[in-house]
Amino acid sequence: MEVGKYNVLTVLRATSVGIYLGDDEGNDVLLPHKYVPEEIEMGQEINVFVYRDSEDRIIATTLQPAIQLNQFAILEVVATSSIGAFLDWGLEKDLFVPFKEQNHKLQTGQWVPVFLYLDEETDRLVASAKINKYFQNDQISDLEPQQKVEVLVYEKTDLGYNVIIDNKYKGLIYENEIFRRLAWGDQTTAYIKNIREDGKIDVSLQPLGFLQARDENTQIILDKLSQNGGKLGLTDHSDPIDIQEHLNMSKKAFKKAIGGLYKEGKIRLDEDGISLVL
């Protein structure tokens, strides 16, 4: 049974305060009545999150936390005290960030990127705002260029946006390669562009390679044409900002995509835009 993670457990017995769930190793944990599904049966398996409650007891819940053990997330500070800060992570007991794990003194109402770890001395789940020490860029083993990944945008820099890749690595999306609105806290699909010898990772929001990128961009254009009754008021002379706003792609990518669609006979090039060939 792993604290800080989801566990698939078996219903063992019912009590006045809830039901007890067990794993294959003989461990059990209480799921309080308020979290027990209505039609639960003895012997049935159930997926629950296991953590310590306000009285420091290991307990199960069907609530969904915003972060799990060894993961990153951006959470809101809901309280502070003389020993640290507390974050809302979707459970009854707020998540603690001790002062030693803060880059600066956190204030109520702030949103902060954190990493969830298990404190070995207390065996409690604790959050750290010093996230840089938890990135694994010094031992990259499961990434390669052009690979599709999930990223969390957590910091704006002079070069662009720092992102967390697959809950393991720190990466950078360059400002001049962003062709759609991107905001702090966004979670999105991206692609590995380059892995440097020093462990730094460049990330792209667009698929890499002409054919792959064109295929995705042409589908975006075809979808937009279908939504707009077969017409789209954009041409290869349109302002790049208009193209970016309507299609989330650069003018260069747009021109390549409509060129391919025209050669395939799927669109007609008009003076005031493009039209779908039916």
Tab-separated table of C-alpha atoms in Angstrom:
chain	number	residue	atom	x	y	z
A	1	MET	CA	0.000	0.000	0.000
A	2	GLU	CA	1.631	3.238	-1.137
A	3	VAL	CA	0.973	6.511	0.687
A	4	GLY	CA	0.589	9.470	-1.669
A	5	LYS	CA	-0.643	7.365	-4.580
A	6	TYR	CA	-3.757	5.645	-5.883
A	7	ASN	CA	-4.090	2.039	-4.731
A	8	VAL	CA	-6.475	-0.641	-5.987
A	9	LEU	CA	-7.681	-2.261	-2.753
A	10	THR	CA	-10.239	-4.894	-1.771
A	11	VAL	CA	-13.231	-4.271	0.507
A	12	LEU	CA	-12.619	-6.346	3.661
A	13	ARG	CA	-15.263	-5.399	6.230
A	14	ALA	CA	-17.778	-2.749	7.244
A	15	THR	CA	-17.690	-0.829	10.539
A	16	SER	CA	-19.594	2.013	12.161
A	17	VAL	CA	-17.110	4.565	10.798
A	18	GLY	CA	-16.626	3.221	7.272
A	19	ILE	CA	-15.214	0.221	5.440
A	20	TYR	CA	-11.761	-1.258	5.681
A	21	LEU	CA	-9.813	-1.936	2.505
A	22	GLY	CA	-6.856	-4.272	2.160
A	23	ASP	CA	-3.984	-5.121	-0.167
A	24	ASP	CA	-2.306	-8.433	-1.032
A	25	GLU	CA	0.272	-8.009	1.732
A	26	GLY	CA	-2.167	-7.927	4.625
A	27	ASN	CA	-2.255	-4.148	5.100
A	28	ASP	CA	-5.590	-2.425	5.659
A	29	VAL	CA	-6.858	1.152	5.695
A	30	LEU	CA	-10.116	2.887	6.560
A	31	LEU	CA	-12.318	4.491	3.899
A	32	PRO	CA	-14.696	6.779	5.897
A	33	HIS	CA	-18.432	6.461	5.267
A	34	LYS	CA	-18.675	9.788	3.423
A	35	TYR	CA	-16.385	8.450	0.684
A	36	VAL	CA	-17.953	4.989	0.367
A	37	PRO	CA	-19.795	4.446	-2.960
A	38	GLU	CA	-23.465	3.551	-2.507
A	39	GLU	CA	-23.402	0.101	-4.102
A	40	ILE	CA	-20.081	-1.176	-2.784
A	41	GLU	CA	-19.885	-4.892	-1.902
A	42	MET	CA	-17.607	-7.080	0.195
A	43	GLY	CA	-14.710	-8.444	-1.851
A	44	GLN	CA	-15.046	-5.728	-4.485
A	45	GLU	CA	-11.970	-3.821	-5.656
A	46	ILE	CA	-11.901	-0.030	-5.460
A	47	ASN	CA	-9.353	2.584	-6.538
A	48	VAL	CA	-8.582	5.031	-3.708
A	49	PHE	CA	-5.969	7.621	-2.793
A	50	VAL	CA	-4.069	6.878	0.422
A	51	TYR	CA	-2.611	9.625	2.653
A	52	ARG	CA	-2.398	10.782	6.280
A	53	ASP	CA	-5.337	12.713	7.734
A	54	SER	CA	-5.270	15.659	10.175
A	55	GLU	CA	-4.662	13.235	13.054
A	56	ASP	CA	-1.716	11.686	11.207
A	57	ARG	CA	-3.550	8.405	10.540
A	58	ILE	CA	-3.185	6.630	7.209
A	59	ILE	CA	-6.578	6.875	5.533
A	60	ALA	CA	-8.191	6.326	2.122
A	61	THR	CA	-10.357	8.678	0.086
A	62	THR	CA	-12.190	8.710	-3.232
A	63	LEU	CA	-11.499	12.445	-3.597
A	64	GLN	CA	-9.037	13.251	-6.371
A	65	PRO	CA	-5.930	15.174	-5.270
A	66	ALA	CA	-4.318	17.702	-7.619
A	67	ILE	CA	-0.902	16.094	-7.094
A	68	GLN	CA	0.508	12.669	-6.240
A	69	LEU	CA	3.777	11.458	-4.759
A	70	ASN	CA	6.834	12.414	-6.849
A	71	GLN	CA	4.793	14.705	-9.096
A	72	PHE	CA	4.737	18.446	-9.798
A	73	ALA	CA	1.705	20.761	-9.756
A	74	ILE	CA	0.781	24.411	-9.330
A	75	LEU	CA	-1.286	24.850	-6.175
A	76	GLU	CA	-2.845	27.736	-4.235
A	77	VAL	CA	-1.567	28.838	-0.832
A	78	VAL	CA	-4.602	28.853	1.467
A	79	ALA	CA	-2.939	29.528	4.832
A	80	THR	CA	0.386	30.362	6.468
A	81	SER	CA	1.741	29.824	9.962
A	82	SER	CA	4.915	30.159	12.022
A	83	ILE	CA	6.209	26.863	10.609
A	84	GLY	CA	5.306	27.138	6.922
A	85	ALA	CA	2.469	27.371	4.422
A	86	PHE	CA	-0.482	25.200	3.479
A	87	LEU	CA	-1.741	24.418	-0.024
A	88	ASP	CA	-5.119	23.341	-1.364
A	89	TRP	CA	-4.640	20.031	-3.162
A	90	GLY	CA	-8.264	18.895	-3.206
A	91	LEU	CA	-8.312	16.911	0.053
A	92	GLU	CA	-9.650	17.756	3.513
A	93	LYS	CA	-6.185	18.106	5.020
A	94	ASP	CA	-4.173	20.873	3.341
A	95	LEU	CA	-0.696	20.108	2.016
A	96	PHE	CA	2.190	21.457	4.105
A	97	VAL	CA	5.205	23.394	2.746
A	98	PRO	CA	7.803	23.932	5.504
A	99	PHE	CA	9.888	27.109	5.474
A	100	LYS	CA	13.005	25.155	4.505
A	101	GLU	CA	11.254	24.136	1.261
A	102	GLN	CA	10.291	27.697	0.226
A	103	ASN	CA	12.333	29.908	-2.109
A	104	HIS	CA	10.705	32.923	-0.475
A	105	LYS	CA	8.033	33.329	2.176
A	106	LEU	CA	4.760	32.200	0.627
A	107	GLN	CA	1.649	34.325	1.017
A	108	THR	CA	-2.027	33.354	1.138
A	109	GLY	CA	-3.623	33.552	-2.310
A	110	GLN	CA	-0.409	32.842	-4.216
A	111	TRP	CA	-0.193	29.997	-6.704
A	112	VAL	CA	3.111	28.157	-6.553
A	113	PRO	CA	4.732	25.264	-8.461
A	114	VAL	CA	5.613	22.465	-6.033
A	115	PHE	CA	6.889	18.883	-5.894
A	116	LEU	CA	5.316	16.300	-3.571
A	117	TYR	CA	7.720	14.048	-1.669
A	118	LEU	CA	7.631	11.715	1.326
A	119	ASP	CA	9.611	13.044	4.297
A	120	GLU	CA	11.727	10.118	5.508
A	121	GLU	CA	11.994	11.409	9.086
A	122	THR	CA	8.251	11.893	9.670
A	123	ASP	CA	6.835	9.572	6.979
A	124	ARG	CA	4.532	12.429	5.950
A	125	LEU	CA	3.693	13.846	2.550
A	126	VAL	CA	5.291	17.272	2.154
A	127	ALA	CA	5.431	19.789	-0.694
A	128	SER	CA	8.554	21.659	-1.798
A	129	ALA	CA	8.600	24.928	-3.720
A	130	LYS	CA	12.308	24.369	-4.457
A	131	ILE	CA	11.409	22.324	-7.503
A	132	ASN	CA	14.721	22.641	-9.361
A	133	LYS	CA	16.376	20.045	-7.118
A	134	TYR	CA	13.779	17.442	-8.115
A	135	PHE	CA	14.251	17.600	-11.878
A	136	GLN	CA	16.016	14.578	-13.365
A	137	ASN	CA	17.810	16.319	-16.254
A	138	ASP	CA	21.120	14.780	-15.182
A	139	GLN	CA	19.844	11.289	-15.974
A	140	ILE	CA	17.624	11.518	-19.045
A	141	SER	CA	16.929	7.999	-20.252
A	142	ASP	CA	13.450	7.948	-21.756
A	143	LEU	CA	13.384	10.976	-24.070
A	144	GLU	CA	14.469	11.458	-27.669
A	145	PRO	CA	14.004	14.191	-30.306
A	146	GLN	CA	10.517	14.405	-31.862
A	147	GLN	CA	8.989	12.468	-28.950
A	148	LYS	CA	5.493	13.545	-27.912
A	149	VAL	CA	5.287	14.567	-24.238
A	150	GLU	CA	2.991	16.289	-21.750
A	151	VAL	CA	4.187	19.565	-20.256
A	152	LEU	CA	3.146	21.907	-17.458
A	153	VAL	CA	4.000	25.589	-17.978
A	154	TYR	CA	5.318	26.973	-14.686
A	155	GLU	CA	7.596	29.976	-15.300
A	156	LYS	CA	7.986	32.877	-17.752
A	157	THR	CA	11.587	33.795	-18.601
A	158	ASP	CA	13.370	36.213	-20.948
A	159	LEU	CA	13.795	33.349	-23.441
A	160	GLY	CA	10.275	31.940	-23.254
A	161	TYR	CA	8.507	29.550	-20.881
A	162	ASN	CA	9.990	26.943	-18.591
A	163	VAL	CA	7.960	23.748	-18.523
A	164	ILE	CA	7.876	20.486	-16.579
A	165	ILE	CA	8.099	17.501	-18.947
A	166	ASP	CA	6.249	14.295	-18.022
A	167	ASN	CA	6.614	15.075	-14.298
A	168	LYS	CA	10.381	14.500	-14.528
A	169	TYR	CA	12.345	17.055	-16.487
A	170	LYS	CA	12.747	20.792	-16.926
A	171	GLY	CA	12.406	22.134	-20.470
A	172	LEU	CA	12.175	25.424	-22.341
A	173	ILE	CA	9.791	26.604	-25.057
A	174	TYR	CA	11.344	29.571	-26.868
A	175	GLU	CA	9.241	32.723	-27.152
A	176	ASN	CA	9.792	33.053	-30.921
A	177	GLU	CA	8.421	29.530	-31.477
A	178	ILE	CA	5.088	30.111	-29.742
A	179	PHE	CA	2.230	30.715	-32.177
A	180	ARG	CA	-0.719	30.487	-29.798
A	181	ARG	CA	-1.624	31.872	-26.416
A	182	LEU	CA	0.338	30.189	-23.655
A	183	ALA	CA	-0.149	30.943	-19.970
A	184	TRP	CA	1.414	30.029	-16.657
A	185	GLY	CA	-0.233	26.848	-15.380
A	186	ASP	CA	-1.245	25.507	-18.797
A	187	GLN	CA	-0.956	21.763	-19.352
A	188	THR	CA	-0.512	20.778	-22.987
A	189	THR	CA	1.003	18.340	-25.462
A	190	ALA	CA	4.455	19.216	-26.802
A	191	TYR	CA	7.411	17.656	-28.614
A	192	ILE	CA	11.076	17.215	-27.717
A	193	LYS	CA	13.122	19.400	-30.041
A	194	ASN	CA	16.639	18.971	-28.691
A	195	ILE	CA	18.404	17.356	-25.726
A	196	ARG	CA	21.670	19.161	-25.002
A	197	GLU	CA	24.837	17.623	-23.559
A	198	ASP	CA	24.393	19.666	-20.370
A	199	GLY	CA	20.926	18.158	-19.819
A	200	LYS	CA	18.938	21.181	-20.994
A	201	ILE	CA	15.900	20.304	-23.107
A	202	ASP	CA	14.353	22.424	-25.856
A	203	VAL	CA	10.640	21.834	-26.378
A	204	SER	CA	8.330	22.685	-29.280
A	205	LEU	CA	4.554	23.063	-29.282
A	206	GLN	CA	4.529	21.953	-32.932
A	207	PRO	CA	5.367	18.472	-34.252
A	208	LEU	CA	8.861	18.361	-35.728
A	209	GLY	CA	9.554	17.535	-39.353
A	210	PHE	CA	7.821	19.060	-42.374
A	211	LEU	CA	5.448	16.195	-43.181
A	212	GLN	CA	4.319	15.637	-39.608
A	213	ALA	CA	3.797	19.341	-38.987
A	214	ARG	CA	2.048	19.832	-42.305
A	215	ASP	CA	-0.296	16.923	-41.659
A	216	GLU	CA	-1.384	18.405	-38.331
A	217	ASN	CA	-1.710	21.932	-39.722
A	218	THR	CA	-3.682	20.808	-42.773
A	219	GLN	CA	-6.131	18.996	-40.506
A	220	ILE	CA	-6.554	22.156	-38.420
A	221	ILE	CA	-7.334	24.131	-41.593
A	222	LEU	CA	-9.766	21.490	-42.895
A	223	ASP	CA	-11.551	21.401	-39.540
A	224	LYS	CA	-11.822	25.187	-39.478
A	225	LEU	CA	-13.185	25.208	-43.040
A	226	SER	CA	-15.836	22.641	-42.079
A	227	GLN	CA	-16.843	24.706	-39.054
A	228	ASN	CA	-17.159	27.874	-41.175
A	229	GLY	CA	-19.335	26.464	-43.946
A	230	GLY	CA	-16.427	25.672	-46.266
A	231	LYS	CA	-14.864	29.153	-46.363
A	232	LEU	CA	-12.042	30.813	-44.444
A	233	GLY	CA	-11.093	34.475	-44.839
A	234	LEU	CA	-7.329	33.926	-44.790
A	235	THR	CA	-4.831	33.914	-47.666
A	236	ASP	CA	-1.052	33.764	-48.044
A	237	HIS	CA	-1.159	37.594	-47.909
A	238	SER	CA	-2.962	37.725	-44.555
A	239	ASP	CA	-1.376	39.326	-41.517
A	240	PRO	CA	0.617	36.748	-39.476
A	241	ILE	CA	-1.216	37.880	-36.321
A	242	ASP	CA	-4.612	37.082	-37.915
A	243	ILE	CA	-3.389	33.624	-38.919
A	244	GLN	CA	-2.017	32.970	-35.451
A	245	GLU	CA	-5.223	34.155	-33.776
A	246	HIS	CA	-7.519	32.011	-35.939
A	247	LEU	CA	-5.396	28.876	-36.394
A	248	ASN	CA	-2.655	28.912	-33.741
A	249	MET	CA	0.092	28.507	-36.357
A	250	SER	CA	2.699	30.672	-38.027
A	251	LYS	CA	2.190	32.242	-41.443
A	252	LYS	CA	4.967	30.041	-42.840
A	253	ALA	CA	3.228	26.891	-41.597
A	254	PHE	CA	-0.103	28.152	-42.970
A	255	LYS	CA	1.332	28.773	-46.436
A	256	LYS	CA	2.902	25.300	-46.541
A	257	ALA	CA	-0.335	23.668	-45.450
A	258	ILE	CA	-2.619	25.439	-47.924
A	259	GLY	CA	-0.068	24.837	-50.700
A	260	GLY	CA	-0.321	21.111	-50.054
A	261	LEU	CA	-4.115	21.203	-49.838
A	262	TYR	CA	-4.329	23.129	-53.120
A	263	LYS	CA	-2.076	20.633	-54.926
A	264	GLU	CA	-4.241	17.803	-53.621
A	265	GLY	CA	-7.341	19.541	-54.959
A	266	LYS	CA	-8.957	19.874	-51.562
A	267	ILE	CA	-9.227	23.681	-51.482
A	268	ARG	CA	-9.680	26.581	-53.890
A	269	LEU	CA	-7.627	29.773	-53.511
A	270	ASP	CA	-9.873	32.846	-53.736
A	271	GLU	CA	-8.959	36.514	-53.563
A	272	ASP	CA	-10.593	36.928	-50.156
A	273	GLY	CA	-9.721	33.557	-48.666
A	274	ILE	CA	-9.772	29.824	-49.250
A	275	SER	CA	-12.702	27.515	-49.976
A	276	LEU	CA	-13.263	23.835	-49.481
A	277	VAL	CA	-13.705	21.883	-52.711
A	278	LEU	CA	-16.794	19.715	-52.257
